[in-house]
Tab-separated table of C-alpha atoms in Angstrom:
chain	number	residue	atom	x	y	z
A	202	MET	CA	81.471	146.547	115.940
A	203	ALA	CA	81.215	143.555	113.682
A	204	THR	CA	83.987	140.997	113.457
A	205	ILE	CA	84.814	138.999	110.387
A	206	THR	CA	85.991	135.418	110.774
A	207	ALA	CA	87.858	133.609	108.047
A	208	PRO	CA	85.873	130.699	106.647
A	209	SER	CA	87.264	127.268	107.377
A	210	LEU	CA	88.620	125.459	104.362
A	211	THR	CA	87.390	122.046	103.361
A	212	PRO	CA	89.880	119.253	102.512
A	213	GLU	CA	88.968	119.708	98.839
A	214	GLN	CA	89.846	123.420	99.034
A	215	LEU	CA	93.120	122.660	100.820
A	216	GLN	CA	94.138	120.375	97.934
A	217	SER	CA	92.946	122.774	95.239
A	218	VAL	CA	95.691	123.898	92.846
A	219	ARG	CA	93.902	127.198	92.272
A	220	GLY	CA	93.547	127.781	96.006
A	221	THR	CA	97.239	127.065	96.552
A	222	LEU	CA	98.335	129.486	93.812
A	223	MET	CA	96.178	132.225	95.328
A	224	SER	CA	97.627	131.782	98.820
A	225	PRO	CA	101.318	132.820	99.156
A	226	ARG	CA	101.629	131.019	102.479
A	227	ARG	CA	100.311	127.710	101.161
A	228	LEU	CA	102.297	128.115	97.934
A	229	LYS	CA	105.527	128.538	99.923
A	230	THR	CA	104.731	125.424	101.947
A	231	GLU	CA	104.012	123.403	98.816
A	232	VAL	CA	107.158	124.603	97.023
A	233	LEU	CA	109.436	123.855	99.981
A	234	GLY	CA	107.778	120.471	100.472
A	235	GLY	CA	108.250	119.692	96.787
A	236	LEU	CA	111.930	120.632	96.933
A	237	VAL	CA	112.534	118.371	99.924
A	238	VAL	CA	110.782	115.454	98.233
A	239	ALA	CA	112.579	116.021	94.918
A	240	LEU	CA	116.025	116.172	96.527
A	241	ALA	CA	115.428	113.319	98.942
A	242	LEU	CA	113.659	111.057	96.455
A	243	ILE	CA	116.752	110.122	94.447
A	244	PRO	CA	118.995	108.870	97.289
A	245	GLU	CA	115.988	107.330	99.042
A	246	ALA	CA	114.868	105.416	95.957
A	247	ILE	CA	118.405	104.204	95.289
A	248	ALA	CA	118.862	103.113	98.903
A	249	PHE	CA	115.594	101.191	98.932
A	250	SER	CA	116.464	99.630	95.561
A	251	ILE	CA	119.646	98.257	97.092
A	252	ILE	CA	117.624	96.872	100.014
A	253	ALA	CA	115.178	95.218	97.598
A	254	GLY	CA	117.983	93.861	95.425
A	255	VAL	CA	116.991	95.575	92.157
A	256	ASP	CA	118.784	97.976	89.828
A	257	PRO	CA	118.681	101.562	91.208
A	258	ARG	CA	117.073	102.705	87.966
A	259	ILE	CA	114.055	100.526	88.752
A	260	GLY	CA	113.579	102.300	92.079
A	261	LEU	CA	113.958	105.730	90.494
A	262	PHE	CA	111.435	104.979	87.760
A	263	ALA	CA	108.958	103.521	90.262
A	264	SER	CA	109.243	106.466	92.666
A	265	PHE	CA	108.922	109.014	89.870
A	266	THR	CA	105.880	107.278	88.414
A	267	MET	CA	104.078	107.105	91.764
A	268	ALA	CA	104.848	110.696	92.722
A	269	VAL	CA	103.717	112.140	89.378
A	270	THR	CA	100.585	109.970	89.291
A	271	ILE	CA	99.485	111.055	92.771
A	272	ALA	CA	100.148	114.700	91.845
A	273	PHE	CA	97.564	114.442	89.055
A	274	VAL	CA	94.961	112.053	90.450
A	275	GLY	CA	95.085	113.371	94.030
A	276	GLY	CA	95.967	111.927	97.406
A	277	ARG	CA	95.969	112.735	101.091
A	278	PRO	CA	97.323	116.095	102.341
A	279	ALA	CA	100.945	116.074	103.558
A	280	MET	CA	101.626	112.626	102.092
A	281	ILE	CA	103.983	111.719	99.270
A	282	SER	CA	103.673	108.382	97.511
A	283	ALA	CA	107.044	106.935	96.564
A	284	ALA	CA	109.427	104.140	97.460
A	285	THR	CA	109.197	102.832	101.019
A	286	GLY	CA	111.563	100.803	103.129
A	287	ALA	CA	108.793	98.492	104.330
A	288	VAL	CA	107.878	97.387	100.814
A	289	ALA	CA	111.549	97.019	99.908
A	290	LEU	CA	112.039	94.672	102.850
A	291	VAL	CA	108.925	92.681	101.943
A	292	ILE	CA	109.892	92.091	98.308
A	293	ALA	CA	113.607	91.463	98.842
A	294	PRO	CA	113.210	87.663	99.286
A	295	LEU	CA	111.066	87.442	96.127
A	296	VAL	CA	113.622	89.348	94.028
A	297	LYS	CA	116.453	87.203	95.363
A	298	SER	CA	114.703	83.914	94.625
A	299	HIS	CA	112.769	84.647	91.413
A	300	GLY	CA	114.024	87.881	89.856
A	301	LEU	CA	112.571	91.135	88.540
A	302	ASP	CA	109.754	89.725	86.406
A	303	TYR	CA	108.109	88.067	89.383
A	304	LEU	CA	108.509	91.324	91.329
A	305	VAL	CA	106.619	93.271	88.657
A	306	ALA	CA	103.882	90.627	88.601
A	307	ALA	CA	103.596	90.814	92.397
A	308	VAL	CA	103.366	94.622	92.291
A	309	ILE	CA	100.558	94.457	89.723
A	310	LEU	CA	98.677	91.938	91.873
A	311	ALA	CA	99.228	94.110	94.954
A	312	GLY	CA	97.675	97.031	93.086
A	313	VAL	CA	94.642	94.884	92.261
A	314	PHE	CA	94.347	93.929	95.941
A	315	GLN	CA	94.468	97.581	97.019
A	316	ILE	CA	91.768	98.558	94.522
A	317	ILE	CA	89.557	95.728	95.792
A	318	LEU	CA	90.207	96.684	99.423
A	319	GLY	CA	89.465	100.317	98.669
A	320	LEU	CA	86.202	99.591	96.836
A	321	SER	CA	85.056	97.190	99.566
A	322	GLY	CA	85.620	99.785	102.301
A	323	VAL	CA	88.353	97.878	104.117
A	324	ALA	CA	90.679	100.881	103.867
A	325	LYS	CA	88.316	102.922	106.057
A	326	LEU	CA	88.653	100.343	108.818
A	327	MET	CA	92.390	101.074	109.071
A	328	ARG	CA	91.568	104.146	111.193
A	329	PHE	CA	90.490	101.810	113.999
A	330	ILE	CA	93.938	100.236	114.311
A	331	PRO	CA	95.299	101.093	117.801
A	332	ARG	CA	97.917	103.807	117.936
A	333	SER	CA	100.295	101.461	119.780
A	334	VAL	CA	100.212	99.085	116.802
A	335	MET	CA	101.024	101.917	114.383
A	336	VAL	CA	103.856	103.188	116.601
A	337	GLY	CA	105.290	99.691	116.866
A	338	PHE	CA	105.057	99.205	113.104
A	339	VAL	CA	106.807	102.486	112.346
A	340	ASN	CA	109.512	101.903	114.983
A	341	ALA	CA	110.195	98.393	113.677
A	342	LEU	CA	110.436	99.811	110.165
A	343	ALA	CA	112.869	102.478	111.350
A	344	ILE	CA	115.073	99.850	113.010
A	345	LEU	CA	115.104	97.667	109.877
A	346	ILE	CA	115.969	100.619	107.631
A	347	PHE	CA	118.686	101.749	110.032
A	348	MET	CA	120.215	98.269	110.135
A	349	SER	CA	120.171	98.075	106.341
A	350	GLN	CA	122.037	101.398	106.126
A	351	VAL	CA	124.741	100.556	108.680
A	352	PRO	CA	126.976	98.950	105.990
A	353	GLU	CA	127.017	102.360	104.232
A	354	LEU	CA	128.996	103.700	107.215
A	355	LEU	CA	131.558	100.901	107.248
A	356	GLY	CA	134.773	100.953	105.255
A	357	VAL	CA	134.292	104.544	104.077
A	358	PRO	CA	136.606	107.602	104.245
A	359	TRP	CA	136.745	109.196	107.682
A	360	LEU	CA	135.231	112.412	106.354
A	361	VAL	CA	131.902	110.596	106.023
A	362	TYR	CA	131.488	110.568	109.806
A	363	PRO	CA	131.764	114.338	110.482
A	364	LEU	CA	129.474	114.965	107.497
A	365	THR	CA	126.952	112.497	108.924
A	366	ALA	CA	127.167	114.194	112.314
A	367	ALA	CA	126.687	117.603	110.682
A	368	GLY	CA	123.636	116.350	108.815
A	369	LEU	CA	122.060	114.993	112.005
A	370	LEU	CA	122.849	118.236	113.811
A	371	ILE	CA	121.077	120.268	111.137
A	372	VAL	CA	118.059	117.955	110.935
A	373	PHE	CA	117.466	117.894	114.695
A	374	GLY	CA	118.874	121.297	115.667
A	375	LEU	CA	117.509	123.656	113.017
A	376	PRO	CA	113.822	123.151	113.967
A	377	ARG	CA	114.664	124.503	117.431
A	378	LEU	CA	115.761	127.765	115.828
A	379	THR	CA	113.312	128.124	112.947
A	380	LYS	CA	110.756	126.081	111.038
A	381	ALA	CA	110.515	128.475	108.094
A	382	VAL	CA	112.633	126.146	105.962
A	383	PRO	CA	112.532	122.314	106.206
A	384	ALA	CA	115.596	121.038	108.037
A	385	PRO	CA	116.192	118.068	105.657
A	386	LEU	CA	116.287	120.491	102.711
A	387	VAL	CA	118.895	122.628	104.461
A	388	ALA	CA	120.958	119.544	105.369
A	389	ILE	CA	120.959	118.258	101.788
A	390	MET	CA	121.921	121.635	100.311
A	391	VAL	CA	124.589	122.497	102.893
A	392	LEU	CA	126.335	119.122	102.827
A	393	THR	CA	126.198	118.955	99.030
A	394	LEU	CA	127.776	122.415	98.749
A	395	ILE	CA	130.503	121.483	101.252
A	396	THR	CA	131.463	118.295	99.425
A	397	VAL	CA	131.386	119.948	95.983
A	398	LEU	CA	133.176	123.204	96.826
A	399	ALA	CA	135.766	121.534	99.049
A	400	ALA	CA	136.216	118.631	96.608
A	401	VAL	CA	135.718	116.156	99.444
A	402	ALA	CA	136.240	112.561	98.327
A	403	VAL	CA	133.251	110.736	99.810
A	404	PRO	CA	130.815	108.167	98.365
A	405	THR	CA	128.023	109.738	96.328
A	406	VAL	CA	124.632	108.680	95.005
A	407	GLY	CA	126.181	108.046	91.593
A	408	ASP	CA	128.426	105.376	93.102
A	409	LYS	CA	125.379	103.207	93.813
A	410	GLY	CA	124.518	102.638	90.195
A	411	GLU	CA	124.098	104.200	86.804
A	412	LEU	CA	121.402	106.876	86.751
A	413	PRO	CA	118.818	106.671	83.949
A	414	ASP	CA	119.236	108.904	80.900
A	415	SER	CA	115.948	108.048	79.177
A	416	LEU	CA	112.300	107.457	79.986
A	417	PRO	CA	111.157	103.979	81.020
A	418	SER	CA	109.194	101.727	78.711
A	419	LEU	CA	106.220	99.529	79.500
A	420	PHE	CA	106.629	95.771	79.450
A	421	VAL	CA	104.685	92.702	80.473
A	422	PRO	CA	106.467	90.548	83.072
A	423	ASN	CA	107.784	87.350	81.539
A	424	VAL	CA	106.212	84.897	83.966
A	425	PRO	CA	104.031	81.853	83.264
A	426	PHE	CA	100.334	82.529	83.925
A	427	THR	CA	99.873	79.435	86.069
A	428	LEU	CA	98.620	78.579	89.530
A	429	GLU	CA	102.213	77.997	90.619
A	430	THR	CA	103.128	81.586	89.739
A	431	LEU	CA	100.125	82.844	91.700
A	432	GLN	CA	101.184	80.790	94.709
A	433	ILE	CA	104.630	82.384	94.542
A	434	ILE	CA	103.584	86.023	94.219
A	435	PHE	CA	100.327	85.936	96.237
A	436	PRO	CA	101.874	86.220	99.751
A	437	PHE	CA	104.201	89.040	98.694
A	438	ALA	CA	101.434	90.921	96.868
A	439	LEU	CA	99.089	90.651	99.848
A	440	ALA	CA	101.843	91.825	102.212
A	441	MET	CA	102.614	94.818	99.971
A	442	ALA	CA	98.935	95.755	99.801
A	443	PHE	CA	98.507	95.764	103.578
A	444	VAL	CA	101.819	97.547	104.170
A	445	GLY	CA	100.639	100.258	101.799
A	446	LEU	CA	97.401	100.604	103.737
A	447	LEU	CA	99.227	100.780	107.060
A	448	GLU	CA	101.721	103.375	105.895
A	449	SER	CA	99.027	105.609	104.422
A	450	SER	CA	96.755	105.430	107.479
């Protein structure tokens, strides 16, 4: 009696749009993952914008642009490219001292650095970084992000605390019962419905800044093209480039 084994899928096949549409299981995973990212991207981008010291609309535009670009040009499986707390912490001093134009110039230079590192093969060497270093990096990032969010829990209505506890309970408790639906997606939907239907007066994402109502426009940063400007943005651009490599490893 002959047995038939399913052929193993290559990484290219796993990222194929056609292959995903033909597989209900993979399509469900992609749709649920997309919903989680879409719902979490707005508050995340706004929160990281506040950490970086820029207008929330800047963070929203940047996150949207990165996510859509990666969707078309391709990326690594199970990875979403958007705003990160590590980069926000790195660029915060630059924004505070020199403003938005220098930030944009530093981001452009960081992109050039990443292209050079990728073409030279340095990115492949990131796999040899010890796991302990990666764990320490991620844990330090988590601590910094947590500390930056603590002020959001101070001086707020008391109803914020039971809602926060309920959100944590769903995120950590639901996976013990089922993993069919992402726990963060359930937490976002449940808590949003509670606050809307019960008319609970708690701080919302809209309180952090005006949301954009139009598409962004391209502009060239208004900075002098001098050696002094390069000296200012170089350390921040290099730090952003390496943080990006570490977080995508």
